[in-house]
Amino acid sequence: MPVLNRRTSAAVVLAVGLALTVCSPQAFAGYGHEGSTNGSASDTSASGEREGDTLKSGVSGTIVFDRSKNGAGEATGAVTASSTSWTPPACYYAPAYTPKEIEAQMRQVWESSAPSPQWALKTQNHFVNGKPYKDFNKDKEGEGYWWDAYITEGRETDPASQECDELPFWVDEGAAPPADVPQAINVETLAQLAYAEIRVPSTEVELAPADTTKVNLPTWAWLDTADFEPVSVTASVPLLGLSATTTAEPVSLEISPGTDDAVTYPASGQCELRDGQIGEPYAKGKADETPPCGVKYLRSSGDGSYKLQATVTWKISWTSTTGEGGDLPDGQFGADQDVVVQEIQAVNR
């Protein structure tokens, strides 16, 4: 299952002995130049690691996922957004440090030999010399948090992850983050992160005939609706009192026969959810009927089989503790299964 890791700072990288050939802003969230480790998979940190369903940060659990209503069973998988141009955020800002925590990390950096004089001066001005903060905001201990950049697991090399290039910034408790930081965590971001945690059941369909079908014989297809109930994941930031729930509901099944020598029912191959079910189980006496969902093969599979692909489309929406909500791109999850097709044998007497 994909997880989320906080972008590790230069101080943490140095603390675990990872060398920085160039101490760049990127090495401590806020600078976007080349030469840093950039939160790669090799970085480790006591700040930002996952502990169970909680993404840990320096101040406490930052993001907590409730997966108790997620898909379960022997075979589940993540959905792929039907819109190829959409993905959950590659990076975002969230609470990360108290004043004492960020002071300890930055002093560790400044006392090392890694930072360039220009970078050291810039960060000292930023955190200590009033441009814009003084003495790490220690006079506000307990009244807010330093926010820093986080990168979604698996997106470290995504150019979009470099968009979170601000130095850590202060947000008073109960206040909104700066309006000019669009990647600051909010309920919509939480909903999108929960989207990436959604898991749905395998899409192997029931077929009749079950194991081997015949040329020109309609094959009925349907899903066991007991396995295809709505699923949901909730993502929360307890520090901010924010929570969003992302829900996926099955709406249709697409049948791809695995060969051009076939026709589908309906002709589009899209079997819609109707009366709480997708497709219809075959029952005795329906041999002469056209299945509402299925396939008819026009040619034998010979000594092999056809790879029938069944893809379920899930409608995905979200709600939140703020009352905001809406739709996210539909998600799809598919699987292949073998179908053997034989010629009907005629018997001459």
CSV table of C-alpha atoms in Angstrom, one decimal:
chain,number,residue,atom,x,y,z
A,1,MET,CA,0.0,0.0,0.0
A,2,PRO,CA,1.3,3.4,-0.8
A,3,VAL,CA,2.3,5.5,2.2
A,4,LEU,CA,3.1,9.2,2.8
A,5,ASN,CA,6.5,10.4,4.0
A,6,ARG,CA,7.4,13.9,5.0
A,7,ARG,CA,10.2,15.6,3.0
A,8,THR,CA,13.2,15.2,5.2
A,9,SER,CA,15.1,18.3,6.1
A,10,ALA,CA,18.9,18.9,5.7
A,11,ALA,CA,19.2,18.7,9.4
A,12,VAL,CA,17.7,15.3,9.5
A,13,VAL,CA,19.7,14.1,6.5
A,14,LEU,CA,22.9,15.3,8.3
A,15,ALA,CA,21.9,13.6,11.5
A,16,VAL,CA,21.7,10.2,9.8
A,17,GLY,CA,25.0,10.8,8.1
A,18,LEU,CA,23.9,11.4,4.5
A,19,ALA,CA,26.3,13.8,2.8
A,20,LEU,CA,25.1,16.8,1.0
A,21,THR,CA,27.4,17.8,-1.9
A,22,VAL,CA,25.5,21.1,-2.2
A,23,CYS,CA,23.5,22.5,0.6
A,24,SER,CA,20.5,23.8,-1.3
A,25,PRO,CA,17.1,25.2,-0.3
A,26,GLN,CA,15.6,21.9,-1.5
A,27,ALA,CA,17.6,20.1,1.1
A,28,PHE,CA,15.6,21.9,3.7
A,29,ALA,CA,12.1,22.6,2.4
A,30,GLY,CA,12.1,25.9,0.8
A,31,TYR,CA,14.9,25.9,-1.7
A,32,GLY,CA,14.5,24.4,-5.2
A,33,HIS,CA,18.1,24.1,-6.6
A,34,GLU,CA,19.9,21.0,-7.7
A,35,GLY,CA,22.3,19.0,-5.5
A,36,SER,CA,20.2,17.9,-2.5
A,37,THR,CA,18.8,14.4,-1.6
A,38,ASN,CA,15.4,15.9,-2.1
A,39,GLY,CA,13.5,13.6,0.2
A,40,SER,CA,14.5,10.4,-1.6
A,41,ALA,CA,13.6,6.9,-0.5
A,42,SER,CA,17.0,6.5,1.1
A,43,ASP,CA,16.4,9.3,3.6
A,44,THR,CA,15.2,8.4,7.0
A,45,SER,CA,13.8,10.6,9.7
A,46,ALA,CA,12.2,10.5,13.1
A,47,SER,CA,10.1,13.4,11.8
A,48,GLY,CA,7.6,12.4,9.2
A,49,GLU,CA,7.7,8.6,9.4
A,50,ARG,CA,4.5,6.4,9.3
A,51,GLU,CA,3.5,4.7,12.5
A,52,GLY,CA,0.5,2.4,11.8
A,53,ASP,CA,-2.1,4.5,10.2
A,54,THR,CA,-0.5,7.8,11.3
A,55,LEU,CA,2.0,9.9,9.4
A,56,LYS,CA,4.3,11.2,12.2
A,57,SER,CA,5.8,14.6,12.3
A,58,GLY,CA,7.9,16.4,14.8
A,59,VAL,CA,4.9,17.8,16.7
A,60,SER,CA,2.7,14.7,16.7
A,61,GLY,CA,0.8,12.6,14.2
A,62,THR,CA,0.1,14.9,11.3
A,63,ILE,CA,-2.2,12.8,9.0
A,64,VAL,CA,-4.2,9.9,10.3
A,65,PHE,CA,-5.9,7.5,7.9
A,66,ASP,CA,-9.0,5.5,8.9
A,67,ARG,CA,-9.2,2.5,6.6
A,68,SER,CA,-11.8,0.5,8.5
A,69,LYS,CA,-14.3,0.9,5.7
A,70,ASN,CA,-11.9,0.2,2.9
A,71,GLY,CA,-12.1,-2.7,0.5
A,72,ALA,CA,-11.1,-6.0,2.0
A,73,GLY,CA,-10.6,-9.6,1.0
A,74,GLU,CA,-7.9,-11.7,-0.6
A,75,ALA,CA,-7.5,-9.5,-3.7
A,76,THR,CA,-7.8,-5.7,-3.6
A,77,GLY,CA,-6.2,-2.9,-5.5
A,78,ALA,CA,-5.9,0.9,-5.9
A,79,VAL,CA,-8.1,2.6,-8.4
A,80,THR,CA,-6.6,4.6,-11.3
A,81,ALA,CA,-8.2,7.9,-12.1
A,82,SER,CA,-10.2,7.9,-15.3
A,83,SER,CA,-8.8,11.4,-16.0
A,84,THR,CA,-5.2,10.8,-17.1
A,85,SER,CA,-4.4,14.4,-16.3
A,86,TRP,CA,-5.4,14.2,-12.6
A,87,THR,CA,-3.4,12.7,-9.7
A,88,PRO,CA,-3.5,13.3,-5.9
A,89,PRO,CA,-1.1,16.1,-4.8
A,90,ALA,CA,2.6,15.3,-5.1
A,91,CYS,CA,3.4,17.6,-2.3
A,92,TYR,CA,1.7,19.8,0.4
A,93,TYR,CA,2.5,21.8,3.5
A,94,ALA,CA,1.3,20.8,7.0
A,95,PRO,CA,2.3,21.3,10.6
A,96,ALA,CA,5.8,19.9,11.2
A,97,TYR,CA,7.7,21.5,14.1
A,98,THR,CA,7.4,23.4,17.4
A,99,PRO,CA,9.8,26.3,17.8
A,100,LYS,CA,12.2,24.2,19.9
A,101,GLU,CA,12.2,21.4,17.3
A,102,ILE,CA,13.0,23.6,14.3
A,103,GLU,CA,15.7,25.5,16.3
A,104,ALA,CA,17.4,22.2,17.2
A,105,GLN,CA,17.4,21.1,13.6
A,106,MET,CA,18.6,24.4,12.1
A,107,ARG,CA,21.4,24.9,14.6
A,108,GLN,CA,22.6,21.4,13.8
A,109,VAL,CA,22.8,22.5,10.1
A,110,TRP,CA,24.5,25.8,10.8
A,111,GLU,CA,27.2,24.1,13.0
A,112,SER,CA,28.0,21.6,10.3
A,113,SER,CA,30.4,22.2,7.4
A,114,ALA,CA,27.8,21.6,4.7
A,115,PRO,CA,25.9,24.9,4.3
A,116,SER,CA,27.2,27.5,2.0
A,117,PRO,CA,27.7,30.9,3.6
A,118,GLN,CA,24.9,32.4,1.4
A,119,TRP,CA,22.4,29.7,2.4
A,120,ALA,CA,23.3,29.9,6.1
A,121,LEU,CA,22.8,33.7,6.1
A,122,LYS,CA,19.5,33.4,4.3
A,123,THR,CA,18.1,30.9,6.7
A,124,GLN,CA,19.5,32.7,9.8
A,125,ASN,CA,17.7,35.9,8.5
A,126,HIS,CA,14.5,33.9,7.9
A,127,PHE,CA,14.4,32.1,11.3
A,128,VAL,CA,16.3,34.4,13.7
A,129,ASN,CA,17.0,37.9,12.4
A,130,GLY,CA,13.4,39.1,11.8
A,131,LYS,CA,13.3,38.5,8.0
A,132,PRO,CA,10.5,37.7,8.7
A,133,TYR,CA,10.8,35.7,12.0
A,134,LYS,CA,12.7,36.4,15.2
A,135,ASP,CA,14.4,33.7,17.3
A,136,PHE,CA,12.4,30.9,15.8
A,137,ASN,CA,9.1,32.3,17.2
A,138,LYS,CA,10.0,30.9,20.6
A,139,ASP,CA,7.9,33.5,22.2
A,140,LYS,CA,4.9,31.7,20.6
A,141,GLU,CA,5.7,28.3,21.9
A,142,GLY,CA,2.4,26.5,22.3
A,143,GLU,CA,0.5,29.0,20.1
A,144,GLY,CA,1.1,27.5,16.7
A,145,TYR,CA,3.4,25.4,14.5
A,146,TRP,CA,6.1,25.7,11.9
A,147,TRP,CA,4.7,24.2,8.7
A,148,ASP,CA,7.0,22.4,6.2
A,149,ALA,CA,6.7,20.5,2.9
A,150,TYR,CA,5.7,16.9,2.6
A,151,ILE,CA,6.1,14.7,-0.5
A,152,THR,CA,3.6,11.9,-1.2
A,153,GLU,CA,5.3,8.5,-1.2
A,154,GLY,CA,6.3,7.4,-4.7
A,155,ARG,CA,6.2,10.9,-6.1
A,156,GLU,CA,9.8,11.9,-5.1
A,157,THR,CA,11.0,12.1,-8.7
A,158,ASP,CA,7.8,13.8,-9.9
A,159,PRO,CA,8.5,17.3,-11.1
A,160,ALA,CA,5.3,18.4,-9.3
A,161,SER,CA,6.9,17.6,-6.0
A,162,GLN,CA,9.3,20.5,-6.5
A,163,GLU,CA,6.4,23.0,-6.4
A,164,CYS,CA,6.6,23.0,-2.6
A,165,ASP,CA,9.7,25.1,-2.4
A,166,GLU,CA,9.0,27.5,0.4
A,167,LEU,CA,11.0,27.6,3.6
A,168,PRO,CA,9.1,26.5,6.7
A,169,PHE,CA,6.6,29.1,7.7
A,170,TRP,CA,4.7,29.9,10.9
A,171,VAL,CA,0.9,29.5,11.3
A,172,ASP,CA,-0.8,30.5,14.6
A,173,GLU,CA,-3.1,27.9,16.1
A,174,GLY,CA,-6.6,28.3,14.7
A,175,ALA,CA,-5.4,30.6,11.9
A,176,ALA,CA,-5.5,29.9,8.2
A,177,PRO,CA,-2.2,29.3,6.4
A,178,PRO,CA,-1.0,32.0,4.0
A,179,ALA,CA,-3.3,32.5,1.1
A,180,ASP,CA,-0.3,32.6,-1.3
A,181,VAL,CA,0.6,29.0,-0.5
A,182,PRO,CA,-1.9,26.9,-2.5
A,183,GLN,CA,-0.4,23.6,-1.4
A,184,ALA,CA,-1.2,24.2,2.3
A,185,ILE,CA,-3.2,21.2,3.7
A,186,ASN,CA,-7.0,21.6,3.7
A,187,VAL,CA,-9.9,19.3,3.5
A,188,GLU,CA,-9.8,19.0,-0.2
A,189,THR,CA,-6.2,18.0,-0.1
A,190,LEU,CA,-7.0,15.4,2.6
A,191,ALA,CA,-9.8,14.0,0.3
A,192,GLN,CA,-7.3,13.6,-2.5
A,193,LEU,CA,-4.8,11.9,-0.3
A,194,ALA,CA,-7.5,9.6,0.9
A,195,TYR,CA,-8.3,8.8,-2.7
A,196,ALA,CA,-4.8,7.3,-3.1
A,197,GLU,CA,-5.5,5.1,-0.1
A,198,ILE,CA,-8.8,3.6,-1.5
A,199,ARG,CA,-8.7,-0.1,-2.1
A,200,VAL,CA,-11.4,-2.0,-4.1
A,201,PRO,CA,-12.1,-5.7,-4.6
A,202,SER,CA,-10.7,-7.7,-7.5
A,203,THR,CA,-13.0,-7.5,-10.6
A,204,GLU,CA,-13.2,-11.1,-11.6
A,205,VAL,CA,-16.7,-11.6,-12.9
A,206,GLU,CA,-19.0,-14.5,-12.7
A,207,LEU,CA,-19.6,-16.2,-16.1
A,208,ALA,CA,-22.2,-18.6,-17.4
A,209,PRO,CA,-21.0,-21.0,-18.8
A,210,ALA,CA,-18.4,-20.8,-16.1
A,211,ASP,CA,-15.3,-22.5,-17.4
A,212,THR,CA,-15.7,-23.2,-21.1
A,213,THR,CA,-18.1,-21.5,-23.5
A,214,LYS,CA,-19.0,-22.2,-27.1
A,215,VAL,CA,-18.7,-20.3,-30.3
A,216,ASN,CA,-21.9,-18.1,-31.0
A,217,LEU,CA,-23.2,-18.9,-27.5
A,218,PRO,CA,-24.0,-15.8,-25.4
A,219,THR,CA,-22.0,-15.9,-22.2
A,220,TRP,CA,-23.7,-14.1,-19.2
A,221,ALA,CA,-21.5,-12.0,-17.0
A,222,TRP,CA,-22.2,-10.4,-13.6
A,223,LEU,CA,-20.6,-9.2,-10.4
A,224,ASP,CA,-21.3,-10.6,-6.9
A,225,THR,CA,-22.7,-7.3,-5.5
A,226,ALA,CA,-22.0,-8.5,-2.0
A,227,ASP,CA,-18.3,-7.8,-2.8
A,228,PHE,CA,-18.9,-4.5,-4.4
A,229,GLU,CA,-20.3,-2.3,-1.7
A,230,PRO,CA,-19.2,1.3,-1.4
A,231,VAL,CA,-15.8,1.7,0.3
A,232,SER,CA,-14.3,4.8,2.0
A,233,VAL,CA,-11.1,6.1,3.6
A,234,THR,CA,-11.0,9.1,6.0
A,235,ALA,CA,-7.9,11.3,6.3
A,236,SER,CA,-7.6,13.6,9.3
A,237,VAL,CA,-5.2,16.2,10.7
A,238,PRO,CA,-6.0,16.1,14.5
A,239,LEU,CA,-3.8,19.2,15.1
A,240,LEU,CA,-6.0,21.3,12.9
A,241,GLY,CA,-9.4,19.5,13.6
A,242,LEU,CA,-9.7,18.8,9.8
A,243,SER,CA,-11.1,15.6,8.4
A,244,ALA,CA,-12.3,14.4,4.9
A,245,THR,CA,-13.8,11.1,3.9
A,246,THR,CA,-13.5,9.9,0.3
A,247,THR,CA,-16.0,7.3,-0.8
A,248,ALA,CA,-16.0,5.0,-3.9
A,249,GLU,CA,-19.1,3.5,-5.2
A,250,PRO,CA,-19.3,1.0,-8.2
A,251,VAL,CA,-21.3,2.3,-11.1
A,252,SER,CA,-20.5,0.2,-14.1
A,253,LEU,CA,-18.5,-2.8,-15.5
A,254,GLU,CA,-16.7,-2.7,-18.8
A,255,ILE,CA,-16.2,-6.0,-20.6
A,256,SER,CA,-13.3,-6.4,-23.1
A,257,PRO,CA,-13.4,-9.9,-24.7
A,258,GLY,CA,-9.7,-10.2,-25.4
A,259,THR,CA,-10.3,-10.6,-29.2
A,260,ASP,CA,-12.0,-8.7,-32.0
A,261,ASP,CA,-13.9,-11.8,-32.9
A,262,ALA,CA,-16.6,-11.2,-30.4
A,263,VAL,CA,-19.6,-9.1,-29.6
A,264,THR,CA,-20.5,-7.6,-26.2
A,265,TYR,CA,-23.8,-7.1,-24.5
A,266,PRO,CA,-24.6,-4.3,-24.5
A,267,ALA,CA,-22.8,-3.3,-27.7
A,268,SER,CA,-20.8,-0.6,-25.8
A,269,GLY,CA,-19.4,-3.2,-23.4
A,270,GLN,CA,-20.5,-1.0,-20.5
A,271,CYS,CA,-22.8,-2.8,-18.1
A,272,GLU,CA,-24.4,-0.2,-15.8
A,273,LEU,CA,-25.4,-0.6,-12.2
A,274,ARG,CA,-29.1,-1.2,-12.1
A,275,ASP,CA,-31.3,-2.1,-9.2
A,276,GLY,CA,-28.2,-2.5,-7.0
A,277,GLN,CA,-26.4,-5.0,-9.3
A,278,ILE,CA,-24.1,-5.1,-12.3
A,279,GLY,CA,-25.2,-7.7,-14.8
A,280,GLU,CA,-27.6,-10.5,-14.0
A,281,PRO,CA,-26.9,-14.0,-12.9
A,282,TYR,CA,-27.8,-16.7,-15.4
A,283,ALA,CA,-30.8,-18.8,-14.4
A,284,LYS,CA,-32.3,-21.9,-15.9
A,285,GLY,CA,-34.6,-21.2,-18.8
A,286,LYS,CA,-32.8,-18.1,-20.0
A,287,ALA,CA,-30.7,-19.8,-22.6
A,288,ASP,CA,-32.6,-18.2,-25.5
A,289,GLU,CA,-32.5,-14.7,-23.9
A,290,THR,CA,-29.9,-12.0,-24.6
A,291,PRO,CA,-27.9,-11.3,-21.4
A,292,PRO,CA,-28.0,-7.7,-20.1
A,293,CYS,CA,-24.3,-8.0,-19.6
A,294,GLY,CA,-22.0,-10.5,-21.4
A,295,VAL,CA,-20.1,-11.5,-24.5
A,296,LYS,CA,-20.5,-13.8,-27.5
A,297,TYR,CA,-17.4,-15.2,-29.0
A,298,LEU,CA,-17.4,-15.8,-32.8
A,299,ARG,CA,-14.2,-17.9,-33.0
A,300,SER,CA,-12.7,-20.7,-31.0
A,301,SER,CA,-9.7,-19.9,-28.8
A,302,GLY,CA,-8.1,-23.1,-30.2
A,303,ASP,CA,-5.7,-24.7,-27.8
A,304,GLY,CA,-5.4,-21.6,-25.6
A,305,SER,CA,-7.8,-19.1,-24.1
A,306,TYR,CA,-8.9,-15.4,-24.5
A,307,LYS,CA,-8.0,-12.8,-21.9
A,308,LEU,CA,-11.3,-11.3,-20.9
A,309,GLN,CA,-10.7,-8.0,-19.1
A,310,ALA,CA,-13.3,-6.8,-16.6
A,311,THR,CA,-12.9,-3.2,-15.4
A,312,VAL,CA,-15.2,-1.6,-12.8
A,313,THR,CA,-15.7,2.1,-12.7
A,314,TRP,CA,-16.1,3.6,-9.3
A,315,LYS,CA,-17.7,7.0,-8.7
A,316,ILE,CA,-15.7,8.9,-6.1
A,317,SER,CA,-16.9,11.7,-3.9
A,318,TRP,CA,-15.9,13.3,-0.7
A,319,THR,CA,-17.3,15.0,2.4
A,320,SER,CA,-15.6,16.9,5.2
A,321,THR,CA,-15.9,18.2,8.7
A,322,THR,CA,-16.1,21.8,7.3
A,323,GLY,CA,-19.2,21.0,5.2
A,324,GLU,CA,-17.2,21.1,2.0
A,325,GLY,CA,-17.3,18.2,-0.5
A,326,GLY,CA,-17.8,17.2,-4.0
A,327,ASP,CA,-16.7,14.8,-6.7
A,328,LEU,CA,-13.3,13.6,-7.7
A,329,PRO,CA,-12.4,11.8,-10.9
A,330,ASP,CA,-13.9,8.4,-11.4
A,331,GLY,CA,-11.6,5.5,-10.5
A,332,GLN,CA,-11.1,2.3,-12.4
A,333,PHE,CA,-9.8,-1.1,-11.4
A,334,GLY,CA,-9.6,-4.1,-13.7
A,335,ALA,CA,-8.4,-7.7,-13.9
A,336,ASP,CA,-7.9,-10.3,-16.6
A,337,GLN,CA,-9.4,-13.8,-16.6
A,338,ASP,CA,-9.0,-16.7,-19.0
A,339,VAL,CA,-12.0,-17.8,-21.1
A,340,VAL,CA,-11.8,-21.0,-23.2
A,341,VAL,CA,-14.0,-21.0,-26.3
A,342,GLN,CA,-14.7,-24.2,-28.2
A,343,GLU,CA,-16.5,-25.0,-31.4
A,344,ILE,CA,-19.9,-26.6,-31.1
A,345,GLN,CA,-19.4,-30.2,-32.1
A,346,ALA,CA,-22.1,-31.7,-34.4
A,347,VAL,CA,-22.9,-35.4,-34.2
A,348,ASN,CA,-23.9,-37.2,-37.4
A,349,ARG,CA,-26.0,-40.3,-37.1
